[in-house]
Structures are given as structure tokens and as C-alpha cells.
mmCIF file of C-alpha atoms in Angstrom:
data_model
loop_
_atom_site.group_PDB
_atom_site.id
_atom_site.type_symbol
_atom_site.label_atom_id
_atom_site.label_comp_id
_atom_site.label_asym_id
_atom_site.label_seq_id
_atom_site.Cartn_x
_atom_site.Cartn_y
_atom_site.Cartn_z
ATOM 1 C CA GLY A 1 133.796 120.608 169.577
ATOM 2 C CA LEU A 2 137.912 120.234 171.018
ATOM 3 C CA SER A 3 139.288 117.164 171.459
ATOM 4 C CA ALA A 4 142.719 115.671 171.932
ATOM 5 C CA ILE A 5 144.295 112.095 171.841
ATOM 6 C CA ALA A 6 147.513 111.620 173.072
ATOM 7 C CA TYR A 7 150.343 108.886 172.953
ATOM 8 C CA LYS A 8 153.110 107.975 174.245
ATOM 9 C CA PRO A 9 155.516 105.164 173.616
ATOM 10 C CA HIS A 10 157.336 104.974 176.478
ATOM 11 C CA GLU A 11 157.868 106.584 179.634
ATOM 12 C CA THR A 12 161.703 107.733 178.042
ATOM 13 C CA GLN A 13 160.263 109.166 174.651
ATOM 14 C CA ALA A 14 158.804 112.358 173.802
ATOM 15 C CA GLY A 15 154.584 111.594 172.871
ATOM 16 C CA TYR A 16 152.606 113.031 170.169
ATOM 17 C CA PHE A 17 148.967 113.860 170.672
ATOM 18 C CA VAL A 18 146.098 115.114 167.691
ATOM 19 C CA LEU A 19 144.244 117.935 168.291
ATOM 20 C CA THR A 20 140.959 118.277 166.287
ATOM 21 C CA LEU A 21 138.798 121.855 166.864
ATOM 22 C CA THR A 22 136.132 121.662 165.201
ATOM 23 C CA PRO A 23 134.394 125.912 164.580
ATOM 24 C CA LYS A 24 130.632 126.209 164.702
ATOM 25 C CA GLN A 25 128.736 126.461 161.581
ATOM 26 C CA LEU A 26 127.230 129.881 162.290
ATOM 27 C CA TRP A 27 124.681 130.065 158.985
ATOM 28 C CA PRO A 28 122.064 133.826 158.834
ATOM 29 C CA GLN A 29 118.150 133.105 160.144
ATOM 30 C CA GLN A 30 118.008 134.714 157.021
ATOM 31 C CA GLU A 31 119.527 132.866 154.111
ATOM 32 C CA TYR A 32 117.600 128.748 155.522
ATOM 33 C CA GLN A 33 115.794 127.606 152.468
ATOM 34 C CA PRO A 34 112.574 125.779 154.297
ATOM 35 C CA GLN A 35 112.380 122.530 153.179
ATOM 36 C CA ASP A 36 109.450 119.097 152.698
ATOM 37 C CA VAL A 37 110.679 116.006 154.859
ATOM 38 C CA VAL A 38 109.194 113.321 154.045
ATOM 39 C CA PHE A 39 109.947 109.869 156.711
ATOM 40 C CA VAL A 40 109.122 106.887 155.229
ATOM 41 C CA ILE A 41 109.904 104.173 158.964
ATOM 42 C CA ASP A 42 109.920 100.711 157.937
ATOM 43 C CA THR A 43 107.939 98.313 161.566
ATOM 44 C CA SER A 44 107.984 95.388 159.514
ATOM 45 C CA GLY A 45 108.888 92.411 161.577
ATOM 46 C CA SER A 46 112.421 92.623 160.457
ATOM 47 C CA MET A 47 112.284 95.695 162.913
ATOM 48 C CA ALA A 48 111.374 93.839 166.428
ATOM 49 C CA GLY A 49 113.007 94.419 169.345
ATOM 50 C CA GLU A 50 115.864 97.404 170.264
ATOM 51 C CA LYS A 51 115.337 97.784 166.156
ATOM 52 C CA ILE A 52 111.953 99.525 166.214
ATOM 53 C CA ASP A 53 112.720 101.266 169.534
ATOM 54 C CA GLN A 54 116.260 102.821 168.077
ATOM 55 C CA ALA A 55 114.616 103.846 164.826
ATOM 56 C CA ARG A 56 111.327 105.547 167.410
ATOM 57 C CA ALA A 57 113.738 107.992 169.170
ATOM 58 C CA ALA A 58 115.294 108.557 165.472
ATOM 59 C CA LEU A 59 112.527 109.801 164.181
ATOM 60 C CA LYS A 60 110.967 111.918 167.003
ATOM 61 C CA PHE A 61 114.416 113.529 167.053
ATOM 62 C CA CYS A 62 114.621 114.412 163.686
ATOM 63 C CA ILE A 63 110.593 116.011 164.002
ATOM 64 C CA ASP A 64 112.162 118.229 166.471
ATOM 65 C CA LYS A 65 114.934 119.162 165.061
ATOM 66 C CA LEU A 66 112.102 120.610 161.837
ATOM 67 C CA ASP A 67 112.127 124.596 160.960
ATOM 68 C CA GLU A 68 108.988 126.089 161.745
ATOM 69 C CA ARG A 69 108.557 126.886 158.258
ATOM 70 C CA ASP A 70 109.607 123.471 157.169
ATOM 71 C CA ARG A 71 106.735 120.563 156.146
ATOM 72 C CA PHE A 72 106.547 117.297 156.624
ATOM 73 C CA SER A 73 104.683 113.826 157.093
ATOM 74 C CA ILE A 74 105.680 109.699 157.755
ATOM 75 C CA VAL A 75 104.775 107.567 155.866
ATOM 76 C CA ARG A 76 105.204 103.836 158.444
ATOM 77 C CA PHE A 77 105.182 100.414 156.822
ATOM 78 C CA SER A 78 104.714 96.985 157.072
ATOM 79 C CA THR A 79 102.679 94.647 154.933
ATOM 80 C CA GLY A 80 100.664 97.447 153.725
ATOM 81 C CA PHE A 81 101.431 101.349 154.541
ATOM 82 C CA ASP A 82 99.962 104.316 156.604
ATOM 83 C CA VAL A 83 100.824 108.506 155.863
ATOM 84 C CA PHE A 84 100.246 110.754 159.259
ATOM 85 C CA GLY A 85 98.033 113.674 157.844
ATOM 86 C CA GLU A 86 96.188 113.639 153.895
ATOM 87 C CA ALA A 87 99.034 116.196 152.745
ATOM 88 C CA MET A 88 102.331 118.049 153.825
ATOM 89 C CA ALA A 89 102.007 119.443 157.538
ATOM 90 C CA GLU A 90 103.631 122.964 158.847
ATOM 91 C CA ALA A 91 106.057 121.991 161.084
ATOM 92 C CA GLY A 92 104.884 123.586 163.928
ATOM 93 C CA LYS A 93 104.412 122.578 167.390
ATOM 94 C CA ASP A 94 100.992 121.026 167.697
ATOM 95 C CA LYS A 95 101.394 119.042 164.582
ATOM 96 C CA LYS A 96 104.750 117.617 165.806
ATOM 97 C CA ALA A 97 103.608 117.008 169.306
ATOM 98 C CA GLU A 98 100.942 114.857 167.564
ATOM 99 C CA ALA A 99 103.434 113.127 165.332
ATOM 100 C CA ARG A 100 105.913 112.252 167.818
ATOM 101 C CA GLY A 101 102.341 110.711 169.162
ATOM 102 C CA TRP A 102 101.252 108.957 166.605
ATOM 103 C CA VAL A 103 104.910 107.359 166.406
ATOM 104 C CA GLU A 104 104.722 106.365 170.271
ATOM 105 C CA LYS A 105 102.626 104.111 169.112
ATOM 106 C CA PHE A 106 104.016 101.997 165.932
ATOM 107 C CA THR A 107 104.783 98.474 166.787
ATOM 108 C CA ALA A 108 106.863 96.320 164.339
ATOM 109 C CA ALA A 109 104.731 92.974 162.949
ATOM 110 C CA GLY A 110 104.058 91.786 158.638
ATOM 111 C CA GLY A 111 105.553 92.855 155.829
ATOM 112 C CA THR A 112 108.367 94.507 154.800
ATOM 113 C CA ASN A 113 106.688 96.596 151.533
ATOM 114 C CA ILE A 114 108.930 98.959 150.184
ATOM 115 C CA ASN A 115 108.222 100.252 147.602
ATOM 116 C CA ASP A 116 105.171 101.013 147.773
ATOM 117 C CA ALA A 117 105.243 103.527 150.848
ATOM 118 C CA LEU A 118 108.495 104.925 148.448
ATOM 119 C CA LYS A 119 106.475 105.935 146.069
ATOM 120 C CA ALA A 120 103.803 107.186 148.939
ATOM 121 C CA ALA A 121 106.399 109.443 149.933
ATOM 122 C CA LEU A 122 107.056 111.113 146.664
ATOM 123 C CA ASP A 123 103.662 111.117 145.706
ATOM 124 C CA LEU A 124 103.227 113.250 149.049
ATOM 125 C CA ARG A 125 105.839 116.072 147.044
ATOM 126 C CA PRO A 126 103.072 119.399 146.242
ATOM 127 C CA LYS A 127 103.399 119.749 142.842
ATOM 128 C CA ALA A 128 102.489 124.360 143.655
ATOM 129 C CA ASP A 129 106.522 124.726 145.185
ATOM 130 C CA ALA A 130 107.557 121.233 142.998
ATOM 131 C CA ASP A 131 111.179 124.137 142.064
ATOM 132 C CA SER A 132 111.035 126.230 144.347
ATOM 133 C CA ARG A 133 111.326 123.906 148.427
ATOM 134 C CA PRO A 134 113.809 121.178 148.606
ATOM 135 C CA PHE A 135 111.585 117.670 149.186
ATOM 136 C CA VAL A 136 113.668 115.806 151.197
ATOM 137 C CA ILE A 137 113.247 111.982 151.901
ATOM 138 C CA VAL A 138 114.894 109.688 155.044
ATOM 139 C CA PHE A 139 114.768 106.609 155.270
ATOM 140 C CA ILE A 140 115.041 104.157 158.010
ATOM 141 C CA THR A 141 114.927 100.921 157.810
ATOM 142 C CA ASP A 142 117.103 97.476 157.731
ATOM 143 C CA GLY A 143 116.779 97.445 154.151
ATOM 144 C CA GLN A 144 115.000 93.800 154.055
ATOM 145 C CA GLY A 145 111.944 94.187 151.858
ATOM 146 C CA ASN A 146 109.787 91.492 150.261
ATOM 147 C CA GLN A 147 110.577 92.721 147.142
ATOM 148 C CA PRO A 148 114.047 93.422 144.738
ATOM 149 C CA ALA A 149 116.526 95.632 146.103
ATOM 150 C CA GLU A 150 116.858 96.401 141.810
ATOM 151 C CA ASP A 151 112.979 96.837 141.302
ATOM 152 C CA THR A 152 113.002 99.195 144.084
ATOM 153 C CA ILE A 153 116.121 101.310 143.210
ATOM 154 C CA LYS A 154 113.841 101.071 138.975
ATOM 155 C CA MET A 155 110.608 102.151 140.392
ATOM 156 C CA VAL A 156 112.217 105.344 142.441
ATOM 157 C CA LEU A 157 113.924 106.361 140.159
ATOM 158 C CA ASN A 158 110.986 105.775 136.995
ATOM 159 C CA HIS A 159 109.023 107.902 140.118
ATOM 160 C CA THR A 160 110.762 110.902 140.716
ATOM 161 C CA GLY A 161 111.829 111.614 136.433
ATOM 162 C CA SER A 162 113.254 114.410 136.499
ATOM 163 C CA LYS A 163 111.729 116.410 139.785
ATOM 164 C CA ASN A 164 114.008 116.664 141.860
ATOM 165 C CA ALA A 165 114.142 114.620 145.232
ATOM 166 C CA ARG A 166 117.094 113.637 147.562
ATOM 167 C CA ILE A 167 116.905 110.693 149.576
ATOM 168 C CA PHE A 168 118.932 110.091 153.346
ATOM 169 C CA SER A 169 118.910 106.401 154.246
ATOM 170 C CA PHE A 170 119.007 105.141 157.556
ATOM 171 C CA GLY A 171 120.238 101.767 158.193
ATOM 172 C CA VAL A 172 119.543 100.585 161.294
ATOM 173 C CA GLY A 173 120.596 97.043 163.492
ATOM 174 C CA HIS A 174 123.443 94.751 162.885
ATOM 175 C CA ASP A 175 121.315 92.883 159.765
ATOM 176 C CA VAL A 176 121.134 96.010 156.998
ATOM 177 C CA ASN A 177 121.390 95.765 153.187
ATOM 178 C CA THR A 178 123.701 98.604 153.367
ATOM 179 C CA VAL A 179 124.168 97.968 149.211
ATOM 180 C CA PHE A 180 119.957 98.655 148.422
ATOM 181 C CA LEU A 181 120.802 101.377 150.622
ATOM 182 C CA ASP A 182 124.063 103.448 149.139
ATOM 183 C CA GLN A 183 122.665 102.886 146.058
ATOM 184 C CA LEU A 184 119.776 104.268 146.854
ATOM 185 C CA ALA A 185 120.966 107.239 148.877
ATOM 186 C CA THR A 186 123.704 108.271 146.162
ATOM 187 C CA GLN A 187 121.463 108.241 142.989
ATOM 188 C CA HIS A 188 119.569 110.760 144.920
ATOM 189 C CA THR A 189 122.040 113.248 145.784
ATOM 190 C CA GLY A 190 121.767 111.977 150.170
ATOM 191 C CA LYS A 191 123.578 109.939 152.122
ATOM 192 C CA PRO A 192 123.537 106.730 153.786
ATOM 193 C CA THR A 193 123.847 106.346 157.904
ATOM 194 C CA TYR A 194 124.217 103.317 159.629
ATOM 195 C CA VAL A 195 123.371 103.178 163.523
ATOM 196 C CA GLN A 196 124.475 99.419 165.581
#
């Protein structure tokens, strides 16, 4: 990527510019580490309107970016929760198309049962590959849950135990519980991202 910003304070004075050049990072294909990814998406009433549209679009984009060597699942939650498939699925072309179709049907209604959804996502981790494959949770929500945020953070810490799980929180909208999503991500070697 290349971008330049120029500034000239006055016609008689010399100007300034900032030039940013970002080289493309190339990784040898054989060094790629296949991973297990669980997308957890909030479809509660607080996500109605533009938020659910953004969340669906973000989730479909993430599904498309999965490598065919990855495995994935999706947990959709509101008052209760639903899981895409019974276990982690190989990220092949057909399975990704099926997942995109499932995501397209999401509507926003009901409560926000974050605790049970995150617990279900953590339970999807295959026990046989617990140490060999990175396990990642991508949590798409506004963070406005039915339970206190502290209780959810404690539950996740207790449920992961010594198993390393990375959590990336993706806050959608203007009324986002950033304190909760920041803590959840940083305590599990992830990173929070916000989209208005």
C-alpha cells in the first residue's frame, strides 16, 4: 500500500508531506498453520437494524477468508443459541457456501445470552488437537449481555483453564460495551476491533 498526505501552510512557504509505504507480507505457503475458528455472532434484539446487516457481512467475509486446511463452526445466539453443525467442519468450498447461506437467514430478536454462547464455542474445541492447532474465537457483538460482564469473563477464564484459546472481539455499532470486549480479547491474547 502507498499513501501520501501533503500540506502547504502558505503559497510562499515550502510544504510538507508524509509518505507511507507498506510492503506486502509474503509467507511461504508451507509455513501456514491450520487453525480451528469458531465465529460467535450476536443476533439479539439490540443488534436490530444496521448492526445485524454489518455483523452478517463481516461474518460472511471471514468465512470466505478461511483456508481450506482450517476447520470452523458458528454459534448464533440471542436468548438461546444454535450451532452450525455438530462439530468443527473442514473449510471446504461446499461447507463455506452452506455456512454463508445459514448466516444470510439471521435476524435480530430476543435476549443476549453471551455466557452460554461462549461456553458452547469453547466446548467445540476438538480434544485430540488441543495442543497442535491454534483455537480462535471471533466474537461479533455489541457486548450488551443479560449477565454482568465480570461473570462472563470469569466463566471464560474458568472454562478455558490451561488450554490456550485466542478471542478476537468485533464490536458492532455505537452503543458497544468496549470495556467488556477489550478485557475479553486482551486476557485471551486476542485483539478488539470496532466498526461503527
